[in-house]
XYZ file of C-alpha atoms in Angstrom:
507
model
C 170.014 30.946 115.266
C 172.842 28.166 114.650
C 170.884 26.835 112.180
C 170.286 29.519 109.818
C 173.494 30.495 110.336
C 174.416 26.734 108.846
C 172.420 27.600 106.161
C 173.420 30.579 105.201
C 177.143 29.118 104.882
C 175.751 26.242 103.281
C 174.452 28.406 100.575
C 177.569 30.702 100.152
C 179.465 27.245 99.922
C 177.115 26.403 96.941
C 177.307 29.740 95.123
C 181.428 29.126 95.165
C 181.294 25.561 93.921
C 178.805 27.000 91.164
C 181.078 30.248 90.306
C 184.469 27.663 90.328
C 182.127 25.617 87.867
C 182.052 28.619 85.732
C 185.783 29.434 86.172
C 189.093 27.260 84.585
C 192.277 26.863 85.748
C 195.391 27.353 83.548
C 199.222 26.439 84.198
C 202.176 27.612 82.350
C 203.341 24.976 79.600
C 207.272 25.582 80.290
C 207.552 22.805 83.074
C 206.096 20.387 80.967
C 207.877 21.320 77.548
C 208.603 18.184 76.392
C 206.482 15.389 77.831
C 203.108 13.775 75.612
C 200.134 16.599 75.387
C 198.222 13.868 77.428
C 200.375 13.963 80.539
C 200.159 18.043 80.198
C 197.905 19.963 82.202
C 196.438 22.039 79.413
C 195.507 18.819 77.753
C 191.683 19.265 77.776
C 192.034 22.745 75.799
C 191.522 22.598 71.880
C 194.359 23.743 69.658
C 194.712 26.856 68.057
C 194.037 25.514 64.851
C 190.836 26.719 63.069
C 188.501 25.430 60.792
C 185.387 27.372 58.728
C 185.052 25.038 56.207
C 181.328 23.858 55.693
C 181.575 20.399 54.723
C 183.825 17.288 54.616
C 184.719 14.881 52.191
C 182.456 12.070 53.912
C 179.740 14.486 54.177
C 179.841 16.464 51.215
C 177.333 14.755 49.158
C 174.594 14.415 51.749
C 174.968 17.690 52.851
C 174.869 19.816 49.891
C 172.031 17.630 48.258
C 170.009 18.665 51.211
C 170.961 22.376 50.732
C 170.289 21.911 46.839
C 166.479 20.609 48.095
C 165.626 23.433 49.545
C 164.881 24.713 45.813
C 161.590 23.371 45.172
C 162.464 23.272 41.742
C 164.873 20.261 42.040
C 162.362 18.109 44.353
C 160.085 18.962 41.492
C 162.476 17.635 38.609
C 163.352 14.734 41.036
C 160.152 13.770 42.015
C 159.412 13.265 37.827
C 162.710 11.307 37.025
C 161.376 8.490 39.455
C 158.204 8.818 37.849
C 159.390 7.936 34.759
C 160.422 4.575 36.259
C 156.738 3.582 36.511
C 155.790 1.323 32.956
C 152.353 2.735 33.177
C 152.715 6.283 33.235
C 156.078 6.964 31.925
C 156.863 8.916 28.497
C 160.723 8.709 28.439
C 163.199 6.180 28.642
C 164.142 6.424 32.929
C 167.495 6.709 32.152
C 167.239 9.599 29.852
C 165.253 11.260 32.725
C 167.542 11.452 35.187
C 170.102 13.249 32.822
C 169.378 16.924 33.102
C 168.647 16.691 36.877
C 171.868 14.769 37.758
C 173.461 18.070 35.725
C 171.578 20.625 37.295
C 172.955 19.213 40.804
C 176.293 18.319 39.669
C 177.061 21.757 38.457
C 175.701 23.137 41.514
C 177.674 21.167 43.883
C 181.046 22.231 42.109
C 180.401 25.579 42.306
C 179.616 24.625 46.277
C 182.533 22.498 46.342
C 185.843 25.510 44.861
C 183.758 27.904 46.979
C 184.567 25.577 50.160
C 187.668 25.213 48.797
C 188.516 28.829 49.135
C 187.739 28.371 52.790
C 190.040 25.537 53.196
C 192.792 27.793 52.058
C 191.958 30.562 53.666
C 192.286 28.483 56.657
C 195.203 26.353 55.692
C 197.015 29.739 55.091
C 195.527 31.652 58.881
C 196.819 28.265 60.363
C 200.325 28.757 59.048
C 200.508 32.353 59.881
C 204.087 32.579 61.467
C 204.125 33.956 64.981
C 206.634 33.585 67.752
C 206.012 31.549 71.522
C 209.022 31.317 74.236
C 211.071 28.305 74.428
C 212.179 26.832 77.249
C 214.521 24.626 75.366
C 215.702 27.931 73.628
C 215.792 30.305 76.497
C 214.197 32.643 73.549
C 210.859 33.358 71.362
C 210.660 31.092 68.374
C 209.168 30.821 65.622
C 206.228 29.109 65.127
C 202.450 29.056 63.061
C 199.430 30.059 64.297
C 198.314 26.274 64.546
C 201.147 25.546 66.966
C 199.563 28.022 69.490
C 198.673 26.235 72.937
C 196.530 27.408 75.960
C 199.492 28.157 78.462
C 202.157 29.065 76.042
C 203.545 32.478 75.857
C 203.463 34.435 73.061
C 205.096 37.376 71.619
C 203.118 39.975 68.983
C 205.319 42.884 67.584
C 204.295 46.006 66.044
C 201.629 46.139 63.466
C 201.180 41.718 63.619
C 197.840 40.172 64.139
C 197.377 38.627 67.657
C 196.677 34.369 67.108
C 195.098 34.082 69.780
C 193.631 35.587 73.277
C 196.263 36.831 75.002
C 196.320 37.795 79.081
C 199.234 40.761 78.559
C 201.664 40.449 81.047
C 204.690 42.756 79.250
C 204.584 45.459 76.908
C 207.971 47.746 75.628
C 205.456 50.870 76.761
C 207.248 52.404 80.103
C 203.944 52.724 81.361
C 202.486 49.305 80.454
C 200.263 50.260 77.679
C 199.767 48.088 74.635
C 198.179 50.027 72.142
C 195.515 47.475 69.544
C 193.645 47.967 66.659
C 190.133 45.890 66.661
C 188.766 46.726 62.972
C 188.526 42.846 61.891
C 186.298 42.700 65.329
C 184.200 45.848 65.079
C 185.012 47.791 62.441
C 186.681 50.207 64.326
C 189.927 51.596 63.294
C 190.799 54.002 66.239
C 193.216 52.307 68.446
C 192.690 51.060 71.972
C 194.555 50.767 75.031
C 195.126 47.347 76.714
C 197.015 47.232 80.340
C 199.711 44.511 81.169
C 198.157 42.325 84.261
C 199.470 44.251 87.670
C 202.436 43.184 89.564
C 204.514 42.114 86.749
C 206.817 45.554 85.891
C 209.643 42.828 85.485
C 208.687 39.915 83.353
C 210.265 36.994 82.307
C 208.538 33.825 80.771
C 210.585 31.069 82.801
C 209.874 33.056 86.541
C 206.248 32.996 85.699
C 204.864 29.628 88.270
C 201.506 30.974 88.891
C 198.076 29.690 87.477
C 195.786 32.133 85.857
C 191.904 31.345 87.127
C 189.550 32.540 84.256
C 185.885 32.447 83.289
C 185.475 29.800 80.378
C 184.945 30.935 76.781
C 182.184 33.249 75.561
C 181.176 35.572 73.197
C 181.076 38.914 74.785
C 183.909 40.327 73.637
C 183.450 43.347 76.120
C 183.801 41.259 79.025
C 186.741 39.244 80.912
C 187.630 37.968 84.573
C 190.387 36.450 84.973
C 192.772 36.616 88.556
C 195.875 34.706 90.117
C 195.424 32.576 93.102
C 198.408 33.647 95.346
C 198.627 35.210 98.208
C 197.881 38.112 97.288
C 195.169 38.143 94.237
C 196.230 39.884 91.420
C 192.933 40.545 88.859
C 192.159 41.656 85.330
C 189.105 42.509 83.061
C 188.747 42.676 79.449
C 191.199 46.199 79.957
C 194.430 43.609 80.123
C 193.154 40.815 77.207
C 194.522 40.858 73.311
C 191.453 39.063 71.485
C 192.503 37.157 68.528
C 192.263 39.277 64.671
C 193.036 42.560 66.897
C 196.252 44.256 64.920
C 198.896 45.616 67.589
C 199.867 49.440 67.109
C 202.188 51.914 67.942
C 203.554 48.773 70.425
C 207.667 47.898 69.554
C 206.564 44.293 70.999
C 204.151 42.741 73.917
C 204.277 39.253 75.468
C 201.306 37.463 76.529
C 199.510 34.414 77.788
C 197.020 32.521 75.952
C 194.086 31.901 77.613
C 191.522 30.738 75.113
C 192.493 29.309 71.762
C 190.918 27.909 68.500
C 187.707 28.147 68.482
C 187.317 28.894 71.839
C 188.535 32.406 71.434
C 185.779 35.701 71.791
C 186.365 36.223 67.756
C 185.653 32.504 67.188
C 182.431 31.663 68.850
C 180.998 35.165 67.331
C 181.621 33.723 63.925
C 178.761 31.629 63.552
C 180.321 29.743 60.521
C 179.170 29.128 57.122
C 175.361 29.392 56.474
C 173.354 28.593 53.555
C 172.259 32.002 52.196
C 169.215 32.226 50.260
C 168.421 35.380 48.100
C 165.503 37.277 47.865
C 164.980 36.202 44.031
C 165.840 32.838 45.381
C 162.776 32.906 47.767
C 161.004 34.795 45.001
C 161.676 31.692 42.292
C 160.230 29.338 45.056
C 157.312 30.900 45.226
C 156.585 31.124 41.064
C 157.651 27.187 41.349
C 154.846 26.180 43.584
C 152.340 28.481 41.577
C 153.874 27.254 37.967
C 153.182 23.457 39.715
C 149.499 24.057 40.701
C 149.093 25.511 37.418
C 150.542 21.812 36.281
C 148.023 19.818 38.148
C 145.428 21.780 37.130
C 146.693 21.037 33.222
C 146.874 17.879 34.144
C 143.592 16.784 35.629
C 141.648 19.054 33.482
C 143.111 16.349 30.729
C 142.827 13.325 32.488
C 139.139 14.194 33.221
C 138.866 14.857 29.262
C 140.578 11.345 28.761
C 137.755 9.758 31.562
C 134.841 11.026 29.427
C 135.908 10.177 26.147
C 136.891 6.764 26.871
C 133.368 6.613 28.419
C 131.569 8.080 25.306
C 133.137 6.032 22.979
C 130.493 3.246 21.560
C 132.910 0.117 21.171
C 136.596 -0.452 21.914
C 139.095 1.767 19.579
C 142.061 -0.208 18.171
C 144.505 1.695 19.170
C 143.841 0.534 22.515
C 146.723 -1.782 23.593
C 145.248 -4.411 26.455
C 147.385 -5.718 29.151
C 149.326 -9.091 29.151
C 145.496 -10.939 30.353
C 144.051 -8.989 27.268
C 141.895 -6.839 29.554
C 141.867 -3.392 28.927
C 141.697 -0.819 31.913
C 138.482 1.077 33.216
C 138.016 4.571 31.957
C 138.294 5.758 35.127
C 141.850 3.912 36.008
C 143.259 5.019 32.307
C 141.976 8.922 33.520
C 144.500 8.540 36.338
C 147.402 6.741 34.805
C 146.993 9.592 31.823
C 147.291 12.831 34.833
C 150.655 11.423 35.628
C 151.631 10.788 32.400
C 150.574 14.484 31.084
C 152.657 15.790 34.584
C 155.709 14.348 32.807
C 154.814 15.440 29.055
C 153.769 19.493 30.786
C 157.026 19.080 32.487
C 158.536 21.567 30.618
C 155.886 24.533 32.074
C 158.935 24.910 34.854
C 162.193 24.741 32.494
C 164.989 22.874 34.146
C 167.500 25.173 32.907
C 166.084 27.922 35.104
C 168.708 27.393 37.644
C 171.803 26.198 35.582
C 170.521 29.783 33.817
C 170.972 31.674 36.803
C 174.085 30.273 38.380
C 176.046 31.016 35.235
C 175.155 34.631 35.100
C 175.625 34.577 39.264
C 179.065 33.231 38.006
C 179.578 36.118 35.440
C 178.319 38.922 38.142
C 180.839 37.478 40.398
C 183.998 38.028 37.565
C 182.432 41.240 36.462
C 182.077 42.521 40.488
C 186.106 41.256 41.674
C 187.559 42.764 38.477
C 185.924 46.146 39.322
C 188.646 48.880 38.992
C 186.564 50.993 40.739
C 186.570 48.549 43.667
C 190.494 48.396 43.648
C 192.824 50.216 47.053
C 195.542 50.622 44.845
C 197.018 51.596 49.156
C 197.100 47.659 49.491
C 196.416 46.185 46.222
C 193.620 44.435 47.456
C 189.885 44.048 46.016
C 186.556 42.986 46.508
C 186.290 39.298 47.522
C 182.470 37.727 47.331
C 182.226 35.248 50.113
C 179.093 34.378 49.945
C 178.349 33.396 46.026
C 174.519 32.836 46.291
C 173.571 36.400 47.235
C 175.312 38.200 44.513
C 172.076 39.697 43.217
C 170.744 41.163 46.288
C 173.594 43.875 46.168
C 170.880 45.305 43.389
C 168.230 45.667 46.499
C 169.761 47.538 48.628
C 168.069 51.132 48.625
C 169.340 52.962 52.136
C 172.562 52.387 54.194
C 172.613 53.542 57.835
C 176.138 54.529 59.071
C 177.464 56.454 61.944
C 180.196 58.527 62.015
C 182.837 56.160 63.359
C 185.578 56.497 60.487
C 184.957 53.075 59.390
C 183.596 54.309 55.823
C 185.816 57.103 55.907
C 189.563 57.133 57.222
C 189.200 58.742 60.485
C 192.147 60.291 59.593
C 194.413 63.326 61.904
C 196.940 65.414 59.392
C 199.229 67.787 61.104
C 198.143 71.339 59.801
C 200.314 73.603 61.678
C 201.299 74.751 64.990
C 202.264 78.037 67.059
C 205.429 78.213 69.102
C 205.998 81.381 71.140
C 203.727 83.480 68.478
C 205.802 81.878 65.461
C 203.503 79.525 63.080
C 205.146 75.991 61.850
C 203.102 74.538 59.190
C 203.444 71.269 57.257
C 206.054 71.904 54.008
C 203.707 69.587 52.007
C 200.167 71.352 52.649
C 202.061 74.810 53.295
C 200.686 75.394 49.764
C 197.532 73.938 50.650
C 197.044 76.937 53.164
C 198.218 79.615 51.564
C 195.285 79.172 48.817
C 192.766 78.310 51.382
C 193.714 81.987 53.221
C 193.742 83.715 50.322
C 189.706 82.818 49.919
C 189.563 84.507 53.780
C 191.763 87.708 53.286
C 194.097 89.817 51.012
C 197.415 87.452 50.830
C 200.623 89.590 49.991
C 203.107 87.365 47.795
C 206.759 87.695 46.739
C 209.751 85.120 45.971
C 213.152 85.107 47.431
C 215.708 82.330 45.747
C 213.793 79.535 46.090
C 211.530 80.302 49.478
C 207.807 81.965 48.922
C 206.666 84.655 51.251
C 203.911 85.707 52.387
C 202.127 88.908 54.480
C 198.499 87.920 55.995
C 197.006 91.486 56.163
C 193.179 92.127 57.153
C 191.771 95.307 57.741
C 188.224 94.542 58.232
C 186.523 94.799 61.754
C 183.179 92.370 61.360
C 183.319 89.243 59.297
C 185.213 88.803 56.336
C 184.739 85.180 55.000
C 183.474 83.808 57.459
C 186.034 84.775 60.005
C 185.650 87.665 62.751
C 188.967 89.832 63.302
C 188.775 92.551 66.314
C 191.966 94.276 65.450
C 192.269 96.751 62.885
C 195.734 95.162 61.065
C 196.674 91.087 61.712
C 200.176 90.552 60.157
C 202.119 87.371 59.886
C 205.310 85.859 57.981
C 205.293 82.114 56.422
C 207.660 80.404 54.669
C 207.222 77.283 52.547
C 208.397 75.337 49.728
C 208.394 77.859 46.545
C 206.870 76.379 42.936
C 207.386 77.998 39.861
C 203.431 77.022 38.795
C 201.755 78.051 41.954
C 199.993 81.555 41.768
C 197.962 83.344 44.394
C 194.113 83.067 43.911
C 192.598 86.617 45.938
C 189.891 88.451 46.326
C 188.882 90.811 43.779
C 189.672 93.925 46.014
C 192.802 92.781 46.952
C 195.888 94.825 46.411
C 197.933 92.313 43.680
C 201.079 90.528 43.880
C 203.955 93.324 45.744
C 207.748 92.916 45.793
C 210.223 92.587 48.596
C 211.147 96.056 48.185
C 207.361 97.324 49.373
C 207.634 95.116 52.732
């Protein structure tokens, strides 16, 4: 009995070393403010500094020639500049050869290069994104950028600012410790969500805050989050109490939190899988014609340089236009059949033109201009338009033929207007849609209308007893007063059997 009672604590003692393996510890950066990030305890943490870029300077020109491979068509236009650099079977000065490849590739990798550009700025400006994190040295929230951002630092997002990075909330300006959050950049979703400061902290200050925080490390799930101090007393929180990084706070005056993951190692980060090399269905498509245009080639080619074999076989003597090598010996039939299929691979070369791709790029180019410029695809709301990220998939915006949506308001605005509302049997209706409602009645019922100065008046009267428009009344007479914002141009628009426009004086 002792003994599997030893190992049953024995294996509870190994399921906590492997959950604490699973778990990090964080400390507050305020008692260190000051001393070299090495001798701080949040040392080990990356910076909140991000980078999406696809390649570096070092690494540029290996790495996009090997994405630039992946055409067939350029291994094919290589593979017949070196040939040309064999005496026997070339056709063209090897120099001369290399020419429209090394253009082909160049232009490509420009294009590669401003659109990794655009990253780099994008980046360079996200980094500098002003934000503010407490100051010990200050007593007070400074400002800082985005970049700047530390595990263990405190932060502080105001109304309608982007959080930098994933925040534990400990302090909100809500009275009942609500931070209301926005996560469209993360899901699409633009109804707003309620996040809940950490419990026990109704009081908060940055400076009386000495305990650790104990959280799970980084992952993707953006719906899930542990995260607990070890006191006394344990105080927990889920994913209910974390701001995720790109979330937009709402409806909040300010709320004050404490970064737990930062960089790259927030939820939105290690989601975004980074920069990809995109290929397009025509791309794929142009692949496939390549490798059919090249057996065609071959087949070209040997079909000659049998030809070539036989003739040079049926001829009776030696012709004299037959050059013989430096010994004066002149090559077999069958040796002069094989140098002449590689030299008729570089004459046919032209069956796959090698301004295919230069061809297409520039109109990709021109699709691109014609697509941003859109006025169609302008919000005039926030002046922004259509940005294409991903410049090698233009064209397959042409192939899409269904779109499955639900209704979750991010296609449409999800938007509440305030109609009107009853107080104590008297109806209050928005000034600016008053209007609005008085036409849209008037298509239900007769609609009574009269001016007084500059207020319009109106008398709701139905007599009906079943349905009349759509609408079921059970009384015999429904009467009701409005008053809204009078226009000399607006008319009323009734049914045909209603009684006309009356005067105060018939009320």
């Amino acid at each position: 009995m002792e003994r599997f009672v030893r190992r049953v604590k024995e294996k509870q003692t190994e399921g906590q070393r492997a959950r604490e393996k699973d778990l990090r510890n964080l400390a507050s950066n305020l008692p260190y403010e000051g001393l070299e990030r090495a001798k701080q305890p949040n040392c080990y943490f990356p910076g909140n500094a991000i980078k999406t870029t696809k390649y570096t300077l070092l690494l540029f020109i290996p790495m996009n020639l090997f994405e630039q491979f992946h055409r067939l068509a350029n291994i094919y236009f290589v593979g017949l500049a070196i040939l040309n650099f064999v005496p026997v079977v070339s056709a063209f000065q090897p120099e001369v050869a290399l020419i429209p490849i090394c253009v082909v590739l160049s232009l490509t990798a420009l294009k590669d290069a401003s659109e990794d550009f655009r990253r780099y700025q994008s980046d360079r400006k996200l980094n500098n994104t002003p934000c503010l994190i407490y100051s010990r040295k200050e007593q007070q929230f400074i400002k800082r950028h985005w970049k700047d951002v530390r595990v263990g630092d405190f932060v502080k997002v105001v109304c309608n600012e982007i959080v930098p990075a994933d925040l534990l909330l400990l302090h909100t300006s809500d009275p009942s410790g609500v931070c209301h959050i926005e996560t469209s950049n993360l899901d699409g979703e633009i109804n707003l969500k309620q996040r809940k400061m950490m419990s026990g902290d109704p009081e908060f200050e940055p400076e009386s805050f000495n305990s650790a925080v104990v959280c799970e490390k980084p992952n993707n799930n953006l719906n899930h989050f542990k995260c607990y101090k070890p006191n006394k007393e344990k105080v927990g929180a889920g994913i209910e109490s974390l701001l995720l990084r790109g979330c937009t706070v709402r409806n909040t005056d300010h709320a004050v939190g404490f970064v737990v993951y930062a960089g790259h190692e927030t939820k939105a980060m290690l989601n975004n899988k980074g920069p990809r090399y995109k290929r397009s269905k025509l791309e794929r498509k142009l692949n496939t014609d390549v490798i059919f245009c090249v057996i065609l080639l071959f087949t070209m080619c040997l079909i000659g340089a049998l030809g070539h074999f036989l003739w040079l076989q049926a001829l009776p003597g030696v012709p004299p236009y037959l050059v013989p090598d430096g010994n004066g010996h002149l090559d077999s039939p069958s040796l002069s059949g094989f140098y002449m299929f590689f030299t008729m691979i570089i004459l046919l070369q032209i069956l796959i033109p090698i301004s295919l791709y230069v061809s297409i790029e520039l109109v990709k180019i021109g699709q691109i201009f014609f697509i941003t410029n859109d006025i169609d695809l302008h919000d005039e709301g926030t002046d922004s338009r259509v940005q294409c990220k991903a410049l090698n998939i233009t064209e397959d915006l042409g192939q899409i033929e269904y779109i499955f949506s639900d209704k979750t308001g991010t296609l449409t605005e999800n938007k509440m207007v305030f109609r009107r509302c009853s107080i104590m049997g008297t109806e209050y209706a928005h000034k600016e849609n008053a209007l609005l409602f008085i036409r849209m009645d008037c298509i239900c019922a007769f609609l009574v209308l009269a001016t007084t100065q500059s207020t319009l008046h109106y008398r709701y009267h139905s007599h009906t007893h079943s349905y009349t428009g759509g609408r079921a009344y059970h009384t015999k007479c429904h009467s009701r007063t409005f008053t809204a914002v009078w226009l000399p141009k607006d008319t009323s628009t009734c049914r045909l059997q209603g009684p006309g426009i009356e005067t105060p004086s018939d009320w």
